[in-house]
Structure formats: C-alpha cells, structure tokens
Coordinates of C-alpha atoms in Angstrom, one line a residue:
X124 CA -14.6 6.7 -1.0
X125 CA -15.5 10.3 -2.9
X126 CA -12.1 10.8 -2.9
X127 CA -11.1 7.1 -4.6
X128 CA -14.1 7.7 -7.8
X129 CA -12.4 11.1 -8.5
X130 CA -9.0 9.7 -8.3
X131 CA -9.7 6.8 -10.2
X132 CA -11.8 9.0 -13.0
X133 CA -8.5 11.4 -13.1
X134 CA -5.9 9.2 -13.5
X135 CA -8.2 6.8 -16.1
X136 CA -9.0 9.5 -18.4
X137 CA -5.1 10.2 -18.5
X138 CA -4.6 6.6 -19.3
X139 CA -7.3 6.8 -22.2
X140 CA -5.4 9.6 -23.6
X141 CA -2.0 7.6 -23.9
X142 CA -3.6 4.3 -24.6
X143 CA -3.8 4.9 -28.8
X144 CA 0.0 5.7 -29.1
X145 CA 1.3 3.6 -26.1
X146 CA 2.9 1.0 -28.9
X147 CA 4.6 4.2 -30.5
X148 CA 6.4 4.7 -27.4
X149 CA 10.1 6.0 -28.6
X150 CA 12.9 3.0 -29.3
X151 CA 15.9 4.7 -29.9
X152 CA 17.1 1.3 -31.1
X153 CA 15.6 1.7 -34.5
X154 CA 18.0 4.8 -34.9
X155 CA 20.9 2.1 -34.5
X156 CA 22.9 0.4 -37.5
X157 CA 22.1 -3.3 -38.1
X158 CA 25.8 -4.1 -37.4
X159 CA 25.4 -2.4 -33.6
X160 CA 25.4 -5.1 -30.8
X161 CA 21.6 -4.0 -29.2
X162 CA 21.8 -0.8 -25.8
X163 CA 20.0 -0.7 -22.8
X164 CA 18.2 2.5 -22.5
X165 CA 17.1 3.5 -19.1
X166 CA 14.7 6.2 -18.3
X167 CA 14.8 9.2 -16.5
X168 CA 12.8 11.7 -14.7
X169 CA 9.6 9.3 -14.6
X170 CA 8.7 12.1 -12.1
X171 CA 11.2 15.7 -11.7
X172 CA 10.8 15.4 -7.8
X173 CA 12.2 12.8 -5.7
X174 CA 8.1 13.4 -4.3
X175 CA 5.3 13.9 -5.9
X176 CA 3.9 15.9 -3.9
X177 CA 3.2 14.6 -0.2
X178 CA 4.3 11.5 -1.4
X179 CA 7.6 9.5 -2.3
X180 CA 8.5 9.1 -6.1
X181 CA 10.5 6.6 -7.8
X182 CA 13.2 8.8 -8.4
X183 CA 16.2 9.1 -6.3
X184 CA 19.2 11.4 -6.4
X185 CA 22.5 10.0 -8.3
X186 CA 25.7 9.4 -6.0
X187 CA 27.2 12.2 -4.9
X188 CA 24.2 14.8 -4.9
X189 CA 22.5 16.2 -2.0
X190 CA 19.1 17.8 -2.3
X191 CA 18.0 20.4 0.2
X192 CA 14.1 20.6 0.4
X193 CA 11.4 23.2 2.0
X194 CA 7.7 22.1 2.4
X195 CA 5.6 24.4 3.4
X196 CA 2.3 24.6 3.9
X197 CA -0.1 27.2 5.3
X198 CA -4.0 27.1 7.5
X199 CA -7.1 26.3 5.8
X200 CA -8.3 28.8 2.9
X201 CA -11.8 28.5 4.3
X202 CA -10.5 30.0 7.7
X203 CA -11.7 33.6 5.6
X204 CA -10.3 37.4 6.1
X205 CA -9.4 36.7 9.6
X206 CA -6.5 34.5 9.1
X207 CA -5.9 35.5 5.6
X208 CA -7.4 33.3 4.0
X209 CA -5.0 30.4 6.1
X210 CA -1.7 32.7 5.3
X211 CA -1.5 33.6 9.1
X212 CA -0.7 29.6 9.9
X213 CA 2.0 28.0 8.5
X214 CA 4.0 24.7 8.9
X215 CA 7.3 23.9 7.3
X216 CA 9.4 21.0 7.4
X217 CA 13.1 21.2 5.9
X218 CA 15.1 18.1 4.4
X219 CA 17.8 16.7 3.5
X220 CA 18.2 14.0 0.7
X221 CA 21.4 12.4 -0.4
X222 CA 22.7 9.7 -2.8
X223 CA 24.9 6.8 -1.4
X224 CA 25.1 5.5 -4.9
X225 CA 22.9 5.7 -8.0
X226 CA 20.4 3.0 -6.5
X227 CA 20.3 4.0 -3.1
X228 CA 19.2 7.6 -1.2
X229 CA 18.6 8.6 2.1
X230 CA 17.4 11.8 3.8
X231 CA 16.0 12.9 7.4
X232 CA 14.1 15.9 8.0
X233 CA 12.2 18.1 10.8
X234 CA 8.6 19.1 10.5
X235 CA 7.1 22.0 13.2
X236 CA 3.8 19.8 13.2
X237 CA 4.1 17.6 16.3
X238 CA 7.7 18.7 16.1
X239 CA 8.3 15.8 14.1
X240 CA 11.8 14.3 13.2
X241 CA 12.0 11.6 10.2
X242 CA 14.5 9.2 8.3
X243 CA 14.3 7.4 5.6
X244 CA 15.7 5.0 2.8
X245 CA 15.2 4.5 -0.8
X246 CA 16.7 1.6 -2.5
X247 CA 15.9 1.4 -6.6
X248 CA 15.0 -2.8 -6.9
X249 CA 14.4 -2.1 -11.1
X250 CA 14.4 0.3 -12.9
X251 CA 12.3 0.9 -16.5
X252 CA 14.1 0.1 -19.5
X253 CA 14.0 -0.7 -23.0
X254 CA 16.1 -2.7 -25.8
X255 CA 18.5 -5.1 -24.7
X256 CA 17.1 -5.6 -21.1
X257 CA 13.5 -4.2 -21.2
X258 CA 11.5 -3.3 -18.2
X259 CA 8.3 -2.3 -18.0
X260 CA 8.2 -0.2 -14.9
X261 CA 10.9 1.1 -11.6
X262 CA 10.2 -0.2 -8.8
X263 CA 12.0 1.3 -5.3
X264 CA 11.2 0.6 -1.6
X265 CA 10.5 3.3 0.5
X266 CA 11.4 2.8 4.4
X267 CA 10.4 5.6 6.6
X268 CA 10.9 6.0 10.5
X269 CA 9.3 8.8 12.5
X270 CA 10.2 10.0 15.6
X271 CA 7.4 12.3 17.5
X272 CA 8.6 15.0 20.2
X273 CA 6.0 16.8 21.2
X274 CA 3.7 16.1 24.3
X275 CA 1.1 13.5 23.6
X276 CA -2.8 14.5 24.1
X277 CA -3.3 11.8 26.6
X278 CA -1.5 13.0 29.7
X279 CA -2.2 9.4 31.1
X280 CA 0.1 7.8 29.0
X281 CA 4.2 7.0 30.5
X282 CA 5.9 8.1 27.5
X283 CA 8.9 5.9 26.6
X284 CA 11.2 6.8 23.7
X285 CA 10.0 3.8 21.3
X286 CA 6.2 4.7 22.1
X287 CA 7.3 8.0 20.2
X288 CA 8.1 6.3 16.5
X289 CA 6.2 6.0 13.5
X290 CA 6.8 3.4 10.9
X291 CA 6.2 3.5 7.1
X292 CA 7.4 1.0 4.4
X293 CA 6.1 1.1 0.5
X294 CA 6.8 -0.1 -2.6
X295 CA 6.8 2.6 -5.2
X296 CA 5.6 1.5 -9.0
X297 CA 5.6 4.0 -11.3
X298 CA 6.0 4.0 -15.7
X299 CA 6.7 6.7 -17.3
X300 CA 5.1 7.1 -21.2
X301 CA 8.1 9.4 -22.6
X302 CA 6.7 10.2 -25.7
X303 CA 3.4 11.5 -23.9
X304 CA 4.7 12.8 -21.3
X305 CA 2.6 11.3 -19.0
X306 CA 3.9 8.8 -15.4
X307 CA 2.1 7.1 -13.0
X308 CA 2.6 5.6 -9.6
X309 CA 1.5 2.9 -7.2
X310 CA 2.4 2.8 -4.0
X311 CA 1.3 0.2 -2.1
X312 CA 1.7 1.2 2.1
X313 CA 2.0 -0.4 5.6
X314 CA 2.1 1.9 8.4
X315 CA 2.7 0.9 12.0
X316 CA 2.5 3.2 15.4
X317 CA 3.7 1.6 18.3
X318 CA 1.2 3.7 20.5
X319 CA -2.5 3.7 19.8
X320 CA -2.8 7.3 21.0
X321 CA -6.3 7.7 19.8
X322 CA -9.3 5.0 20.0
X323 CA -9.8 4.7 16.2
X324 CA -6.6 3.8 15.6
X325 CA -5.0 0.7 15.0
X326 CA -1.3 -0.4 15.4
X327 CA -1.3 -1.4 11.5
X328 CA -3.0 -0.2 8.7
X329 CA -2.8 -0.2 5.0
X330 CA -2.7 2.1 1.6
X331 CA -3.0 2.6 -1.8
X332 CA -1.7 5.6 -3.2
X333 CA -2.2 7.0 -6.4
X334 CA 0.5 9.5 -8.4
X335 CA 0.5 11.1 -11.5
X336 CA 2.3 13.7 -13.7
X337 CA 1.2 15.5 -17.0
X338 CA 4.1 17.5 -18.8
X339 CA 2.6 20.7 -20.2
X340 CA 5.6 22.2 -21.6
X341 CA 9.4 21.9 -20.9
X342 CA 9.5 23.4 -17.4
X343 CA 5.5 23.1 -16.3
X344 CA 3.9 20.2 -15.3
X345 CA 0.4 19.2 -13.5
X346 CA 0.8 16.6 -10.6
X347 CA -1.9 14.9 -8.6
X348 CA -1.6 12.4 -5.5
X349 CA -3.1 10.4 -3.1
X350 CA -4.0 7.8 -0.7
X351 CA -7.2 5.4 0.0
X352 CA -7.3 3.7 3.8
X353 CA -8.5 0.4 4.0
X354 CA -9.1 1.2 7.6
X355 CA -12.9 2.0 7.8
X356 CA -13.0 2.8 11.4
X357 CA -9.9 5.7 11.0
X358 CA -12.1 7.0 8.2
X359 CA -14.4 8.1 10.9
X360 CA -12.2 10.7 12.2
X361 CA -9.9 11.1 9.2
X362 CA -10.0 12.3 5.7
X363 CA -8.2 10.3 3.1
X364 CA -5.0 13.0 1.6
X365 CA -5.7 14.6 -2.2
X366 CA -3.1 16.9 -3.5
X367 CA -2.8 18.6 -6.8
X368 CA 0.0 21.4 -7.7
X369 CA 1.8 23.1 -10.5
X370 CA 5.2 21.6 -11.3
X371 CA 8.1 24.6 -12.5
X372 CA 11.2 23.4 -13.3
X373 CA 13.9 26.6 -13.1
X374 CA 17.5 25.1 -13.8
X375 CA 18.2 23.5 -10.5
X376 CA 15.0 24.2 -8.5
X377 CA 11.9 22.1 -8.6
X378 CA 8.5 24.3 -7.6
X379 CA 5.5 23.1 -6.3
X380 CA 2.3 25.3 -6.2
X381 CA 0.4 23.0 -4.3
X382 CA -3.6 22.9 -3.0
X383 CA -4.0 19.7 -0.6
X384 CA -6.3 19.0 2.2
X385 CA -3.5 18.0 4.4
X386 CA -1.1 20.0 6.3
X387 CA 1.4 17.0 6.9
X388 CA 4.3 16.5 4.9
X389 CA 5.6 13.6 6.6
X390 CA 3.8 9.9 5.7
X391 CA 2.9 9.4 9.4
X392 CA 1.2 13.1 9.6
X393 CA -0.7 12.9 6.1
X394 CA -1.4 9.5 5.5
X395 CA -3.5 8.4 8.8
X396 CA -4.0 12.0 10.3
X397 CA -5.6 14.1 7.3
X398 CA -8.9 16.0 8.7
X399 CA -9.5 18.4 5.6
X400 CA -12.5 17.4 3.3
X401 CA -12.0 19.4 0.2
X402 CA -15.7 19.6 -0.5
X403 CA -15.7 21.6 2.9
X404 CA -13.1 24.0 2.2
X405 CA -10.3 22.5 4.1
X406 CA -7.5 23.0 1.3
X407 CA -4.1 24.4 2.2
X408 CA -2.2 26.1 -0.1
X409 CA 1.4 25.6 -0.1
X410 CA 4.5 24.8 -2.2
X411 CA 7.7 22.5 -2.0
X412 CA 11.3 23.9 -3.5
X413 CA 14.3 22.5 -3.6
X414 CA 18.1 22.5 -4.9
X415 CA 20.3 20.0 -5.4
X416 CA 23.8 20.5 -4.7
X417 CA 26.2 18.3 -6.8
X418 CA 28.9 17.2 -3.8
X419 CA 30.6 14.6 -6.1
X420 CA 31.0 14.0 -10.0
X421 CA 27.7 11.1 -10.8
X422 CA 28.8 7.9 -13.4
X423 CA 25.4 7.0 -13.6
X424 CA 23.7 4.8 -16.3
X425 CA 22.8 6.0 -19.6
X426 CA 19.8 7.4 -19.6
X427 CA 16.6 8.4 -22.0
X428 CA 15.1 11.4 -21.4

C-alpha cells in the first residue's frame, strides 16, 4: 500500500503539471488549407522503449524490425563492501523482439533467474490519434507465456512439463501529451501459475500497474513503473515492484539506468515474486539496452512525433 500513495502522488503531480495546457495539445490540422480534405495523425513514441522498464509499453516495433535487448540487473545495494555494494551478483536476461507487421510483435527471451524461458505477443487493438479519426489513447494486449527450468524448491512435487508455465495477459493503456512531453500507462494484469509452489500463492491473481515517462531533453528522459496486487495474502511474503531509471536515447540504442527493488525482468519473476522493500535497502541497480536492426524496409502509418 506505501508503495500505491507514492505512486499515485508521482504520477498525480505529473498530471497536475499537464492539466492547464492539455487543450493546447498540438493539431497539426490548423496548419492545413481550408480546401485540404481533413488527415489522420497518429502518434508515435508514447514511450522510446517497447518497455518501460520491467514492464510492457504500448509500443511495438514496425514490420520488418527486430530489436535485440539486454536486461541486467545486479544484488542488492544494501548487501555493503562485501559484495560491492550488489556488483558481485548479477542476472541478465537477453531478447528478442520482432515485428510481423506494424500492429503486431512478438519476442522470446532467457533469463538466468530460475533459468527462465519466455514468449510473448503484442497486438496494437487502437492506436492514439487525432483529426479525421481521433483517439484518445493506444490500447495493445500483451500475452505472455513462461516456461520455468530450473528445479523447484519442493522436492515433493512430480514435475510435469505444463506444471513448469507461467501465464500473463494485460491490456496496456497509455496517452501520450506530445506537447508536454509527458505519457502514461495502465495496465491492467491477470496472472495464472498452474502450480501453487508456495502456500501463499494462488493459481490467479490480479494487477494494476502504473507507467510513466517525463522527457527532459531530446535524448533523456525520467521513467517510473509499477504494480499494486490485489492479492493480500501474497503481500505477506512479497513486495509489490517500483522502478525508476534514466532514459538515453543514442541513435539506435535505448539506455536504461535503472534503481528497482526487483531483480526479475520477466512479468512472472517481478510481478508476484518481488522481495525488496525499498525503505530497507533492497534496490538493484541495473540497466536495459538495446538495438534495433532494420531486417526489412517499414510502410508504416504517418506518424506525429
């Protein structure tokens, strides 16, 4: 709940500082002759990432591109001198993203914590617009599966392959305000484990997570995310996950300084199995890069940057 009333104060008192020029927000229609039959702008980069930063972001790749992603995240800085202040620990997962067509990406990817494997797919249902056909927000659905190799705690338990996956599906509502250079997300989250492999868990549970970006120049932004559980009883054992990082944009490379009390990067390691509690300490530094590798020439829509 701490972690919900700090969110909530963040993310309102970016809202209160685009809520007196939200009705300016740009219409490059007014730049058009009277005689021009009325455009469709769509917008762009609501966020530069196709994350956040643990999290999944409205934005997908366009046809043809494939993005190559590192996550990395190191130990606890509160671990002190004798592990470096968390340096000495490290887990990294490594990705690949790739664009069936303007509207619809998928990607798989291998994290080293609980030698986890992972798939997903994006599919763009709107997209934000203005003029002709005006939308207020994108919308895109998020379908994750996870696939656990590693040896589970309970030696008891006979294993089958399906006990091993992870489920995640989310809707992902974000706006971006161009002109202050501010965007938000929703994402709305059901998770599902066919394997309770710890008493406090539940086959389903829900989320809420929170995302936001604030440009501070070209090529630096600040991001923030995360995630409230409606599941009181996990809360017990778990943390809820809070992330914030510094965005650089270098040509084709997105960088991510990131402080976050969970080492996961995948939504079945960070949304139900965060232990950090930031007031404690429990932060990990880390950073997510990647490079996008044009495989085929994009036709995509016109869009406003």
């Amino acid at each position: 709940m701490k972690y919900l009333i700090f969110s909530l104060c963040f993310f309102s008192i970016l809202l209160l500082l685009t809520s007196p020029t939200l009705a300016q927000e740009d219409d490059l229609l007014s730049s058009l002759d009277e005689d021009e039959a009325p455009s469709t702008d769509y917008i762009s980069g609501t966020f530069k990432g196709t994350r956040i930063i643990n999290t999944a972001s409205v934005d997908l790749h366009p046809k043809g591109e494939l993005l190559f992603i590192i996550t990395h995240r190191f130990g606890r800085i509160n671990t002190g001198v004798k592990r470096f202040w968390g340096l000495d620990d490290a887990v990294i997962r490594l990705g690949f993203e790739y664009g069936l067509t303007d509207k619809w990406s998928i990607g798989l990817g291998r994290s080293g914590q609980e030698t986890t494997y992972d798939f997903f797919s994006k599919y763009k249902l709107f997209r934000q617009s203005s003029g002709a056909k005006s939308f207020p927000v994108s919308i895109v659905w998020n379908a994750n599966m996870a696939l656990k190799d590693s040896d589970f705690n309970n030696a008891d338990f006979n294993v089958s392959f399906s006990d091993r996956l992870f489920y995640t599906h989310q809707l992902l509502i974000a706006r971006k305000f161009v002109k202050q250079g501010i965007s938000f997300q929703l994402t709305p989250t059901f998770t599902h484990n066919n394997v309770r492999e710890l008493s406090v868990e539940q086959h389903d549970t829900f989320a809420l997570g929170f995302g936001a970006r604030v440009r501070l120049s070209p090529r630096l932004s600040l991001i923030g995310d995360y995630y409230y559980l409606f599941d009181e009883q996990l809360k017990t054992v778990f943390d809820e996950p809070l992330a914030f990082a510094l965005e650089i944009e270098t040509g084709g490379h997105v960088f991510h300084l990131i402080f976050s009390n969970s080492s996961g990067m995948t939504e079945k390691l960070f949304i139900n199995r965060t232990l950090g509690d930031w007031g404690n300490g429990d932060i990990h530094f880390g950073f997510n890069i990647s490079r996008t590798f044009p495989l085929k020439q994009s036709h995509g829509l016109r869009k406003k940057k």
